Amino acid sequence: MIDQTGSAEATIVQKKAVAEAKGDEAMAVATEKVGTAEASVMGLKFNAEATGIKEKAESMKLFHAAGKEHEEFKLQLNKDKDIEIAAIDAQQNIAEAQAEIVGEALKNSTIDIVGGETTFFDKIVDSIKAGKSVDRFVGNSDVLTDVKNTFFNGDNEYFAAQLRQFTGQFGVSFEDVKDLSVAALVGRLITMADNEDDKSRLEDLLRVFRGAGVASQKVASLGLTDGKQAK
């Protein structure tokens, strides 16, 4: 009887120990899963933060590039404005001198300036060769005589070569300035000239353009290219 009672108690203790062991094992597995889940969540959190920082850096880079482009655009606008203002000032000074010269000449001469066809070369040549009254006018004006001798020798291509000489000298392409007015182009060349001789010749050139009525026209209308005169 006593043996049976001891055996029963031993069986109960054994079952209790097994149950406790299984409970401990289950708790360990649960703890491991909780730890793994927490680590996974932390990993996702860190990845999300890293991605956010990277995207923010890319956005700041794009913002900086856009701001830089805007500043360059503003600088170009200011530069173009300064060039146009310089051209206007040059036109004003030349117009005053020209008005005085023409006023004196008209007191004793009748001058007919023929416009020519469609090109500015014809207008300039016709205005120079309009007749004896124009010849006297040019002959009696030191300024216009210098202009004639500088830019004309009876050949239109010679005049085109003179203009190309200046644009080539200062590295200006007709394609780049085709939308500027003729006066603005010459004004730009005047600001780029580094000696008084070139400045004087360019001012004379602008005076010829104004006299031919082409100063306000677009450079593209002159029919010039960087290689040769357009036919």
JSON list of C-alpha atoms in Angstrom, two decimals:
[
{"chain": "A", "resi": 1, "resn": "MET", "atom": "CA", "xyz": [0.00, 0.00, 0.00]},
{"chain": "A", "resi": 2, "resn": "ILE", "atom": "CA", "xyz": [2.81, 2.37, 0.92]},
{"chain": "A", "resi": 3, "resn": "ASP", "atom": "CA", "xyz": [4.65, 1.47, -2.33]},
{"chain": "A", "resi": 4, "resn": "GLN", "atom": "CA", "xyz": [1.64, 2.32, -4.40]},
{"chain": "A", "resi": 5, "resn": "THR", "atom": "CA", "xyz": [1.23, 5.67, -2.65]},
{"chain": "A", "resi": 6, "resn": "GLY", "atom": "CA", "xyz": [4.91, 6.58, -3.21]},
{"chain": "A", "resi": 7, "resn": "SER", "atom": "CA", "xyz": [4.73, 5.55, -6.82]},
{"chain": "A", "resi": 8, "resn": "ALA", "atom": "CA", "xyz": [1.67, 7.73, -7.38]},
{"chain": "A", "resi": 9, "resn": "GLU", "atom": "CA", "xyz": [3.33, 10.73, -5.78]},
{"chain": "A", "resi": 10, "resn": "ALA", "atom": "CA", "xyz": [6.46, 10.21, -7.90]},
{"chain": "A", "resi": 11, "resn": "THR", "atom": "CA", "xyz": [4.34, 10.10, -11.02]},
{"chain": "A", "resi": 12, "resn": "ILE", "atom": "CA", "xyz": [2.62, 13.35, -10.05]},
{"chain": "A", "resi": 13, "resn": "VAL", "atom": "CA", "xyz": [5.95, 15.08, -9.39]},
{"chain": "A", "resi": 14, "resn": "GLN", "atom": "CA", "xyz": [7.31, 13.84, -12.72]},
{"chain": "A", "resi": 15, "resn": "LYS", "atom": "CA", "xyz": [4.30, 15.08, -14.65]},
{"chain": "A", "resi": 16, "resn": "LYS", "atom": "CA", "xyz": [4.50, 18.42, -12.87]},
{"chain": "A", "resi": 17, "resn": "ALA", "atom": "CA", "xyz": [8.18, 18.78, -13.78]},
{"chain": "A", "resi": 18, "resn": "VAL", "atom": "CA", "xyz": [7.47, 17.90, -17.40]},
{"chain": "A", "resi": 19, "resn": "ALA", "atom": "CA", "xyz": [4.66, 20.43, -17.54]},
{"chain": "A", "resi": 20, "resn": "GLU", "atom": "CA", "xyz": [6.86, 23.14, -16.04]},
{"chain": "A", "resi": 21, "resn": "ALA", "atom": "CA", "xyz": [9.62, 22.35, -18.54]},
{"chain": "A", "resi": 22, "resn": "LYS", "atom": "CA", "xyz": [7.23, 22.58, -21.44]},
{"chain": "A", "resi": 23, "resn": "GLY", "atom": "CA", "xyz": [5.91, 25.85, -20.03]},
{"chain": "A", "resi": 24, "resn": "ASP", "atom": "CA", "xyz": [9.42, 27.27, -19.79]},
{"chain": "A", "resi": 25, "resn": "GLU", "atom": "CA", "xyz": [10.17, 26.14, -23.36]},
{"chain": "A", "resi": 26, "resn": "ALA", "atom": "CA", "xyz": [7.01, 27.76, -24.66]},
{"chain": "A", "resi": 27, "resn": "MET", "atom": "CA", "xyz": [7.85, 30.98, -22.83]},
{"chain": "A", "resi": 28, "resn": "ALA", "atom": "CA", "xyz": [11.36, 30.96, -24.33]},
{"chain": "A", "resi": 29, "resn": "VAL", "atom": "CA", "xyz": [9.96, 30.49, -27.83]},
{"chain": "A", "resi": 30, "resn": "ALA", "atom": "CA", "xyz": [7.45, 33.28, -27.25]},
{"chain": "A", "resi": 31, "resn": "THR", "atom": "CA", "xyz": [10.18, 35.58, -25.93]},
{"chain": "A", "resi": 32, "resn": "GLU", "atom": "CA", "xyz": [12.33, 34.81, -28.97]},
{"chain": "A", "resi": 33, "resn": "LYS", "atom": "CA", "xyz": [9.47, 35.64, -31.33]},
{"chain": "A", "resi": 34, "resn": "VAL", "atom": "CA", "xyz": [8.77, 38.89, -29.49]},
{"chain": "A", "resi": 35, "resn": "GLY", "atom": "CA", "xyz": [12.46, 39.85, -29.72]},
{"chain": "A", "resi": 36, "resn": "THR", "atom": "CA", "xyz": [12.57, 39.00, -33.42]},
{"chain": "A", "resi": 37, "resn": "ALA", "atom": "CA", "xyz": [9.43, 41.03, -34.06]},
{"chain": "A", "resi": 38, "resn": "GLU", "atom": "CA", "xyz": [10.83, 44.02, -32.17]},
{"chain": "A", "resi": 39, "resn": "ALA", "atom": "CA", "xyz": [14.12, 43.77, -34.08]},
{"chain": "A", "resi": 40, "resn": "SER", "atom": "CA", "xyz": [12.22, 43.61, -37.36]},
{"chain": "A", "resi": 41, "resn": "VAL", "atom": "CA", "xyz": [10.17, 46.67, -36.43]},
{"chain": "A", "resi": 42, "resn": "MET", "atom": "CA", "xyz": [13.32, 48.59, -35.44]},
{"chain": "A", "resi": 43, "resn": "GLY", "atom": "CA", "xyz": [14.98, 47.57, -38.74]},
{"chain": "A", "resi": 44, "resn": "LEU", "atom": "CA", "xyz": [12.01, 48.81, -40.75]},
{"chain": "A", "resi": 45, "resn": "LYS", "atom": "CA", "xyz": [12.00, 52.03, -38.74]},
{"chain": "A", "resi": 46, "resn": "PHE", "atom": "CA", "xyz": [15.70, 52.68, -39.36]},
{"chain": "A", "resi": 47, "resn": "ASN", "atom": "CA", "xyz": [15.33, 51.89, -43.07]},
{"chain": "A", "resi": 48, "resn": "ALA", "atom": "CA", "xyz": [12.39, 54.28, -43.32]},
{"chain": "A", "resi": 49, "resn": "GLU", "atom": "CA", "xyz": [14.37, 57.04, -41.58]},
{"chain": "A", "resi": 50, "resn": "ALA", "atom": "CA", "xyz": [17.39, 56.43, -43.85]},
{"chain": "A", "resi": 51, "resn": "THR", "atom": "CA", "xyz": [15.18, 56.55, -46.94]},
{"chain": "A", "resi": 52, "resn": "GLY", "atom": "CA", "xyz": [13.58, 59.78, -45.71]},
{"chain": "A", "resi": 53, "resn": "ILE", "atom": "CA", "xyz": [16.97, 61.40, -45.14]},
{"chain": "A", "resi": 54, "resn": "LYS", "atom": "CA", "xyz": [18.15, 60.33, -48.61]},
{"chain": "A", "resi": 55, "resn": "GLU", "atom": "CA", "xyz": [15.00, 61.68, -50.29]},
{"chain": "A", "resi": 56, "resn": "LYS", "atom": "CA", "xyz": [15.34, 64.94, -48.35]},
{"chain": "A", "resi": 57, "resn": "ALA", "atom": "CA", "xyz": [18.95, 65.27, -49.51]},
{"chain": "A", "resi": 58, "resn": "GLU", "atom": "CA", "xyz": [17.90, 64.70, -53.14]},
{"chain": "A", "resi": 59, "resn": "SER", "atom": "CA", "xyz": [15.16, 67.30, -52.81]},
{"chain": "A", "resi": 60, "resn": "MET", "atom": "CA", "xyz": [17.61, 69.83, -51.37]},
{"chain": "A", "resi": 61, "resn": "LYS", "atom": "CA", "xyz": [19.99, 69.12, -54.26]},
{"chain": "A", "resi": 62, "resn": "LEU", "atom": "CA", "xyz": [17.21, 69.78, -56.80]},
{"chain": "A", "resi": 63, "resn": "PHE", "atom": "CA", "xyz": [16.20, 72.94, -54.95]},
{"chain": "A", "resi": 64, "resn": "HIS", "atom": "CA", "xyz": [19.78, 74.20, -55.00]},
{"chain": "A", "resi": 65, "resn": "ALA", "atom": "CA", "xyz": [20.10, 73.50, -58.74]},
{"chain": "A", "resi": 66, "resn": "ALA", "atom": "CA", "xyz": [16.84, 75.35, -59.45]},
{"chain": "A", "resi": 67, "resn": "GLY", "atom": "CA", "xyz": [17.97, 78.31, -57.36]},
{"chain": "A", "resi": 68, "resn": "LYS", "atom": "CA", "xyz": [21.32, 78.43, -59.12]},
{"chain": "A", "resi": 69, "resn": "GLU", "atom": "CA", "xyz": [19.61, 78.38, -62.55]},
{"chain": "A", "resi": 70, "resn": "HIS", "atom": "CA", "xyz": [17.31, 81.21, -61.46]},
{"chain": "A", "resi": 71, "resn": "GLU", "atom": "CA", "xyz": [20.26, 83.35, -60.33]},
{"chain": "A", "resi": 72, "resn": "GLU", "atom": "CA", "xyz": [22.08, 82.74, -63.63]},
{"chain": "A", "resi": 73, "resn": "PHE", "atom": "CA", "xyz": [18.92, 83.75, -65.51]},
{"chain": "A", "resi": 74, "resn": "LYS", "atom": "CA", "xyz": [18.71, 87.00, -63.50]},
{"chain": "A", "resi": 75, "resn": "LEU", "atom": "CA", "xyz": [22.37, 87.77, -64.19]},
{"chain": "A", "resi": 76, "resn": "GLN", "atom": "CA", "xyz": [21.86, 87.22, -67.93]},
{"chain": "A", "resi": 77, "resn": "LEU", "atom": "CA", "xyz": [18.82, 89.52, -67.92]},
{"chain": "A", "resi": 78, "resn": "ASN", "atom": "CA", "xyz": [20.80, 92.25, -66.16]},
{"chain": "A", "resi": 79, "resn": "LYS", "atom": "CA", "xyz": [23.66, 91.83, -68.64]},
{"chain": "A", "resi": 80, "resn": "ASP", "atom": "CA", "xyz": [21.33, 92.09, -71.63]},
{"chain": "A", "resi": 81, "resn": "LYS", "atom": "CA", "xyz": [19.67, 95.15, -70.08]},
{"chain": "A", "resi": 82, "resn": "ASP", "atom": "CA", "xyz": [23.06, 96.86, -69.63]},
{"chain": "A", "resi": 83, "resn": "ILE", "atom": "CA", "xyz": [23.95, 96.14, -73.27]},
{"chain": "A", "resi": 84, "resn": "GLU", "atom": "CA", "xyz": [20.63, 97.57, -74.53]},
{"chain": "A", "resi": 85, "resn": "ILE", "atom": "CA", "xyz": [21.08, 100.68, -72.36]},
{"chain": "A", "resi": 86, "resn": "ALA", "atom": "CA", "xyz": [24.62, 101.15, -73.73]},
{"chain": "A", "resi": 87, "resn": "ALA", "atom": "CA", "xyz": [23.25, 100.86, -77.27]},
{"chain": "A", "resi": 88, "resn": "ILE", "atom": "CA", "xyz": [20.55, 103.45, -76.53]},
{"chain": "A", "resi": 89, "resn": "ASP", "atom": "CA", "xyz": [23.12, 105.85, -75.08]},
{"chain": "A", "resi": 90, "resn": "ALA", "atom": "CA", "xyz": [25.34, 105.39, -78.14]},
{"chain": "A", "resi": 91, "resn": "GLN", "atom": "CA", "xyz": [22.39, 106.02, -80.46]},
{"chain": "A", "resi": 92, "resn": "GLN", "atom": "CA", "xyz": [21.47, 109.19, -78.60]},
{"chain": "A", "resi": 93, "resn": "ASN", "atom": "CA", "xyz": [25.00, 110.63, -78.82]},
{"chain": "A", "resi": 94, "resn": "ILE", "atom": "CA", "xyz": [25.29, 109.75, -82.49]},
{"chain": "A", "resi": 95, "resn": "ALA", "atom": "CA", "xyz": [21.81, 111.08, -83.25]},
{"chain": "A", "resi": 96, "resn": "GLU", "atom": "CA", "xyz": [22.69, 114.46, -81.74]},
{"chain": "A", "resi": 97, "resn": "ALA", "atom": "CA", "xyz": [25.90, 114.73, -83.76]},
{"chain": "A", "resi": 98, "resn": "GLN", "atom": "CA", "xyz": [24.18, 113.50, -86.91]},
{"chain": "A", "resi": 99, "resn": "ALA", "atom": "CA", "xyz": [21.30, 115.94, -86.51]},
{"chain": "A", "resi": 100, "resn": "GLU", "atom": "CA", "xyz": [23.73, 118.83, -86.30]},
{"chain": "A", "resi": 101, "resn": "ILE", "atom": "CA", "xyz": [25.64, 117.70, -89.39]},
{"chain": "A", "resi": 102, "resn": "VAL", "atom": "CA", "xyz": [22.51, 117.03, -91.44]},
{"chain": "A", "resi": 103, "resn": "GLY", "atom": "CA", "xyz": [20.96, 120.30, -90.31]},
{"chain": "A", "resi": 104, "resn": "GLU", "atom": "CA", "xyz": [23.92, 122.27, -91.62]},
{"chain": "A", "resi": 105, "resn": "ALA", "atom": "CA", "xyz": [23.97, 120.31, -94.87]},
{"chain": "A", "resi": 106, "resn": "LEU", "atom": "CA", "xyz": [20.26, 120.75, -95.54]},
{"chain": "A", "resi": 107, "resn": "LYS", "atom": "CA", "xyz": [20.62, 124.51, -95.46]},
{"chain": "A", "resi": 108, "resn": "ASN", "atom": "CA", "xyz": [22.29, 124.39, -98.87]},
{"chain": "A", "resi": 109, "resn": "SER", "atom": "CA", "xyz": [21.42, 120.96, -100.29]},
{"chain": "A", "resi": 110, "resn": "THR", "atom": "CA", "xyz": [18.41, 118.91, -101.36]},
{"chain": "A", "resi": 111, "resn": "ILE", "atom": "CA", "xyz": [19.04, 115.25, -100.50]},
{"chain": "A", "resi": 112, "resn": "ASP", "atom": "CA", "xyz": [16.91, 112.33, -101.71]},
{"chain": "A", "resi": 113, "resn": "ILE", "atom": "CA", "xyz": [17.72, 109.02, -100.04]},
{"chain": "A", "resi": 114, "resn": "VAL", "atom": "CA", "xyz": [16.41, 106.05, -102.00]},
{"chain": "A", "resi": 115, "resn": "GLY", "atom": "CA", "xyz": [15.53, 103.05, -99.86]},
{"chain": "A", "resi": 116, "resn": "GLY", "atom": "CA", "xyz": [16.50, 100.29, -102.27]},
{"chain": "A", "resi": 117, "resn": "GLU", "atom": "CA", "xyz": [14.87, 96.84, -102.29]},
{"chain": "A", "resi": 118, "resn": "THR", "atom": "CA", "xyz": [14.91, 94.52, -99.30]},
{"chain": "A", "resi": 119, "resn": "THR", "atom": "CA", "xyz": [18.49, 94.41, -98.07]},
{"chain": "A", "resi": 120, "resn": "PHE", "atom": "CA", "xyz": [20.27, 96.95, -95.96]},
{"chain": "A", "resi": 121, "resn": "PHE", "atom": "CA", "xyz": [23.24, 96.92, -98.38]},
{"chain": "A", "resi": 122, "resn": "ASP", "atom": "CA", "xyz": [21.10, 98.43, -101.14]},
{"chain": "A", "resi": 123, "resn": "LYS", "atom": "CA", "xyz": [19.75, 101.08, -98.77]},
{"chain": "A", "resi": 124, "resn": "ILE", "atom": "CA", "xyz": [23.23, 102.14, -97.70]},
{"chain": "A", "resi": 125, "resn": "VAL", "atom": "CA", "xyz": [24.70, 102.14, -101.20]},
{"chain": "A", "resi": 126, "resn": "ASP", "atom": "CA", "xyz": [21.72, 104.09, -102.58]},
{"chain": "A", "resi": 127, "resn": "SER", "atom": "CA", "xyz": [21.94, 106.66, -99.79]},
{"chain": "A", "resi": 128, "resn": "ILE", "atom": "CA", "xyz": [25.64, 107.19, -100.53]},
{"chain": "A", "resi": 129, "resn": "LYS", "atom": "CA", "xyz": [25.15, 107.30, -104.32]},
{"chain": "A", "resi": 130, "resn": "ALA", "atom": "CA", "xyz": [21.87, 109.26, -104.42]},
{"chain": "A", "resi": 131, "resn": "GLY", "atom": "CA", "xyz": [23.28, 112.09, -106.57]},
{"chain": "A", "resi": 132, "resn": "LYS", "atom": "CA", "xyz": [25.58, 115.08, -106.73]},
{"chain": "A", "resi": 133, "resn": "SER", "atom": "CA", "xyz": [23.90, 116.75, -103.79]},
{"chain": "A", "resi": 134, "resn": "VAL", "atom": "CA", "xyz": [24.72, 113.73, -101.61]},
{"chain": "A", "resi": 135, "resn": "ASP", "atom": "CA", "xyz": [28.24, 113.61, -102.94]},
{"chain": "A", "resi": 136, "resn": "ARG", "atom": "CA", "xyz": [28.71, 117.26, -101.99]},
{"chain": "A", "resi": 137, "resn": "PHE", "atom": "CA", "xyz": [27.20, 116.57, -98.60]},
{"chain": "A", "resi": 138, "resn": "VAL", "atom": "CA", "xyz": [29.59, 113.68, -97.99]},
{"chain": "A", "resi": 139, "resn": "GLY", "atom": "CA", "xyz": [32.53, 115.57, -99.40]},
{"chain": "A", "resi": 140, "resn": "ASN", "atom": "CA", "xyz": [31.89, 118.53, -97.11]},
{"chain": "A", "resi": 141, "resn": "SER", "atom": "CA", "xyz": [31.53, 116.37, -93.98]},
{"chain": "A", "resi": 142, "resn": "ASP", "atom": "CA", "xyz": [34.73, 114.97, -92.49]},
{"chain": "A", "resi": 143, "resn": "VAL", "atom": "CA", "xyz": [32.74, 112.48, -90.41]},
{"chain": "A", "resi": 144, "resn": "LEU", "atom": "CA", "xyz": [30.74, 111.01, -93.30]},
{"chain": "A", "resi": 145, "resn": "THR", "atom": "CA", "xyz": [33.79, 110.99, -95.55]},
{"chain": "A", "resi": 146, "resn": "ASP", "atom": "CA", "xyz": [35.63, 108.88, -93.00]},
{"chain": "A", "resi": 147, "resn": "VAL", "atom": "CA", "xyz": [32.64, 106.56, -92.76]},
{"chain": "A", "resi": 148, "resn": "LYS", "atom": "CA", "xyz": [32.47, 106.17, -96.53]},
{"chain": "A", "resi": 149, "resn": "ASN", "atom": "CA", "xyz": [36.19, 105.48, -96.83]},
{"chain": "A", "resi": 150, "resn": "THR", "atom": "CA", "xyz": [36.08, 103.04, -93.93]},
{"chain": "A", "resi": 151, "resn": "PHE", "atom": "CA", "xyz": [33.10, 100.92, -94.95]},
{"chain": "A", "resi": 152, "resn": "PHE", "atom": "CA", "xyz": [32.61, 101.30, -98.71]},
{"chain": "A", "resi": 153, "resn": "ASN", "atom": "CA", "xyz": [34.63, 100.68, -101.83]},
{"chain": "A", "resi": 154, "resn": "GLY", "atom": "CA", "xyz": [31.75, 100.07, -104.25]},
{"chain": "A", "resi": 155, "resn": "ASP", "atom": "CA", "xyz": [31.40, 96.39, -103.29]},
{"chain": "A", "resi": 156, "resn": "ASN", "atom": "CA", "xyz": [28.58, 95.18, -101.03]},
{"chain": "A", "resi": 157, "resn": "GLU", "atom": "CA", "xyz": [30.61, 92.16, -99.95]},
{"chain": "A", "resi": 158, "resn": "TYR", "atom": "CA", "xyz": [33.33, 94.51, -98.72]},
{"chain": "A", "resi": 159, "resn": "PHE", "atom": "CA", "xyz": [30.84, 96.10, -96.35]},
{"chain": "A", "resi": 160, "resn": "ALA", "atom": "CA", "xyz": [29.68, 92.67, -95.14]},
{"chain": "A", "resi": 161, "resn": "ALA", "atom": "CA", "xyz": [33.32, 91.73, -94.55]},
{"chain": "A", "resi": 162, "resn": "GLN", "atom": "CA", "xyz": [33.79, 94.83, -92.39]},
{"chain": "A", "resi": 163, "resn": "LEU", "atom": "CA", "xyz": [30.85, 93.84, -90.19]},
{"chain": "A", "resi": 164, "resn": "ARG", "atom": "CA", "xyz": [32.04, 90.23, -89.98]},
{"chain": "A", "resi": 165, "resn": "GLN", "atom": "CA", "xyz": [35.50, 91.46, -89.05]},
{"chain": "A", "resi": 166, "resn": "PHE", "atom": "CA", "xyz": [34.15, 93.09, -85.91]},
{"chain": "A", "resi": 167, "resn": "THR", "atom": "CA", "xyz": [31.91, 90.18, -84.91]},
{"chain": "A", "resi": 168, "resn": "GLY", "atom": "CA", "xyz": [34.76, 87.73, -85.49]},
{"chain": "A", "resi": 169, "resn": "GLN", "atom": "CA", "xyz": [37.21, 89.95, -83.61]},
{"chain": "A", "resi": 170, "resn": "PHE", "atom": "CA", "xyz": [35.04, 89.90, -80.49]},
{"chain": "A", "resi": 171, "resn": "GLY", "atom": "CA", "xyz": [33.90, 86.30, -80.82]},
{"chain": "A", "resi": 172, "resn": "VAL", "atom": "CA", "xyz": [30.25, 87.17, -81.56]},
{"chain": "A", "resi": 173, "resn": "SER", "atom": "CA", "xyz": [28.16, 84.78, -83.64]},
{"chain": "A", "resi": 174, "resn": "PHE", "atom": "CA", "xyz": [25.36, 86.12, -85.89]},
{"chain": "A", "resi": 175, "resn": "GLU", "atom": "CA", "xyz": [23.29, 83.11, -84.83]},
{"chain": "A", "resi": 176, "resn": "ASP", "atom": "CA", "xyz": [23.59, 84.09, -81.14]},
{"chain": "A", "resi": 177, "resn": "VAL", "atom": "CA", "xyz": [22.57, 87.72, -81.72]},
{"chain": "A", "resi": 178, "resn": "LYS", "atom": "CA", "xyz": [20.03, 87.28, -84.53]},
{"chain": "A", "resi": 179, "resn": "ASP", "atom": "CA", "xyz": [17.14, 88.43, -82.29]},
{"chain": "A", "resi": 180, "resn": "LEU", "atom": "CA", "xyz": [18.89, 91.65, -81.19]},
{"chain": "A", "resi": 181, "resn": "SER", "atom": "CA", "xyz": [18.37, 94.91, -83.02]},
{"chain": "A", "resi": 182, "resn": "VAL", "atom": "CA", "xyz": [21.21, 96.10, -85.25]},
{"chain": "A", "resi": 183, "resn": "ALA", "atom": "CA", "xyz": [21.81, 99.01, -82.86]},
{"chain": "A", "resi": 184, "resn": "ALA", "atom": "CA", "xyz": [21.96, 96.63, -79.88]},
{"chain": "A", "resi": 185, "resn": "LEU", "atom": "CA", "xyz": [24.53, 94.44, -81.67]},
{"chain": "A", "resi": 186, "resn": "VAL", "atom": "CA", "xyz": [26.76, 97.40, -82.49]},
{"chain": "A", "resi": 187, "resn": "GLY", "atom": "CA", "xyz": [26.26, 98.69, -78.94]},
{"chain": "A", "resi": 188, "resn": "ARG", "atom": "CA", "xyz": [27.45, 95.35, -77.60]},
{"chain": "A", "resi": 189, "resn": "LEU", "atom": "CA", "xyz": [30.52, 95.48, -79.85]},
{"chain": "A", "resi": 190, "resn": "ILE", "atom": "CA", "xyz": [31.26, 99.02, -78.67]},
{"chain": "A", "resi": 191, "resn": "THR", "atom": "CA", "xyz": [31.24, 97.86, -75.02]},
{"chain": "A", "resi": 192, "resn": "MET", "atom": "CA", "xyz": [33.60, 95.02, -75.95]},
{"chain": "A", "resi": 193, "resn": "ALA", "atom": "CA", "xyz": [36.07, 97.21, -77.86]},
{"chain": "A", "resi": 194, "resn": "ASP", "atom": "CA", "xyz": [39.31, 97.75, -75.93]},
{"chain": "A", "resi": 195, "resn": "ASN", "atom": "CA", "xyz": [40.74, 100.64, -77.95]},
{"chain": "A", "resi": 196, "resn": "GLU", "atom": "CA", "xyz": [39.47, 104.01, -79.14]},
{"chain": "A", "resi": 197, "resn": "ASP", "atom": "CA", "xyz": [40.06, 103.24, -82.82]},
{"chain": "A", "resi": 198, "resn": "ASP", "atom": "CA", "xyz": [37.68, 100.28, -82.81]},
{"chain": "A", "resi": 199, "resn": "LYS", "atom": "CA", "xyz": [35.11, 102.20, -80.76]},
{"chain": "A", "resi": 200, "resn": "SER", "atom": "CA", "xyz": [35.25, 105.10, -83.21]},
{"chain": "A", "resi": 201, "resn": "ARG", "atom": "CA", "xyz": [34.82, 102.84, -86.24]},
{"chain": "A", "resi": 202, "resn": "LEU", "atom": "CA", "xyz": [31.89, 101.06, -84.59]},
{"chain": "A", "resi": 203, "resn": "GLU", "atom": "CA", "xyz": [30.22, 104.36, -83.77]},
{"chain": "A", "resi": 204, "resn": "ASP", "atom": "CA", "xyz": [30.64, 105.37, -87.41]},
{"chain": "A", "resi": 205, "resn": "LEU", "atom": "CA", "xyz": [29.12, 102.04, -88.42]},
{"chain": "A", "resi": 206, "resn": "LEU", "atom": "CA", "xyz": [26.12, 102.65, -86.20]},
{"chain": "A", "resi": 207, "resn": "ARG", "atom": "CA", "xyz": [25.73, 106.10, -87.76]},
{"chain": "A", "resi": 208, "resn": "VAL", "atom": "CA", "xyz": [25.57, 104.47, -91.21]},
{"chain": "A", "resi": 209, "resn": "PHE", "atom": "CA", "xyz": [22.95, 101.98, -90.02]},
{"chain": "A", "resi": 210, "resn": "ARG", "atom": "CA", "xyz": [20.81, 104.78, -88.61]},
{"chain": "A", "resi": 211, "resn": "GLY", "atom": "CA", "xyz": [21.13, 106.80, -91.81]},
{"chain": "A", "resi": 212, "resn": "ALA", "atom": "CA", "xyz": [20.03, 103.76, -93.83]},
{"chain": "A", "resi": 213, "resn": "GLY", "atom": "CA", "xyz": [17.05, 103.19, -91.55]},
{"chain": "A", "resi": 214, "resn": "VAL", "atom": "CA", "xyz": [18.09, 99.70, -90.40]},
{"chain": "A", "resi": 215, "resn": "ALA", "atom": "CA", "xyz": [19.28, 100.39, -86.85]},
{"chain": "A", "resi": 216, "resn": "SER", "atom": "CA", "xyz": [16.02, 99.22, -85.29]},
{"chain": "A", "resi": 217, "resn": "GLN", "atom": "CA", "xyz": [15.75, 96.08, -87.44]},
{"chain": "A", "resi": 218, "resn": "LYS", "atom": "CA", "xyz": [16.62, 92.60, -86.16]},
{"chain": "A", "resi": 219, "resn": "VAL", "atom": "CA", "xyz": [20.11, 91.33, -86.96]},
{"chain": "A", "resi": 220, "resn": "ALA", "atom": "CA", "xyz": [18.47, 88.34, -88.67]},
{"chain": "A", "resi": 221, "resn": "SER", "atom": "CA", "xyz": [16.95, 90.70, -91.26]},
{"chain": "A", "resi": 222, "resn": "LEU", "atom": "CA", "xyz": [20.42, 91.68, -92.51]},
{"chain": "A", "resi": 223, "resn": "GLY", "atom": "CA", "xyz": [20.77, 88.34, -94.27]},
{"chain": "A", "resi": 224, "resn": "LEU", "atom": "CA", "xyz": [24.20, 87.60, -92.78]},
{"chain": "A", "resi": 225, "resn": "THR", "atom": "CA", "xyz": [25.57, 84.30, -91.50]},
{"chain": "A", "resi": 226, "resn": "ASP", "atom": "CA", "xyz": [28.85, 83.50, -89.82]},
{"chain": "A", "resi": 227, "resn": "GLY", "atom": "CA", "xyz": [30.12, 81.81, -92.97]},
{"chain": "A", "resi": 228, "resn": "LYS", "atom": "CA", "xyz": [29.01, 84.10, -95.79]},
{"chain": "A", "resi": 229, "resn": "GLN", "atom": "CA", "xyz": [26.35, 86.55, -96.82]},
{"chain": "A", "resi": 230, "resn": "ALA", "atom": "CA", "xyz": [22.96, 84.95, -97.42]},
{"chain": "A", "resi": 231, "resn": "LYS", "atom": "CA", "xyz": [21.83, 85.04, -101.02]}
]
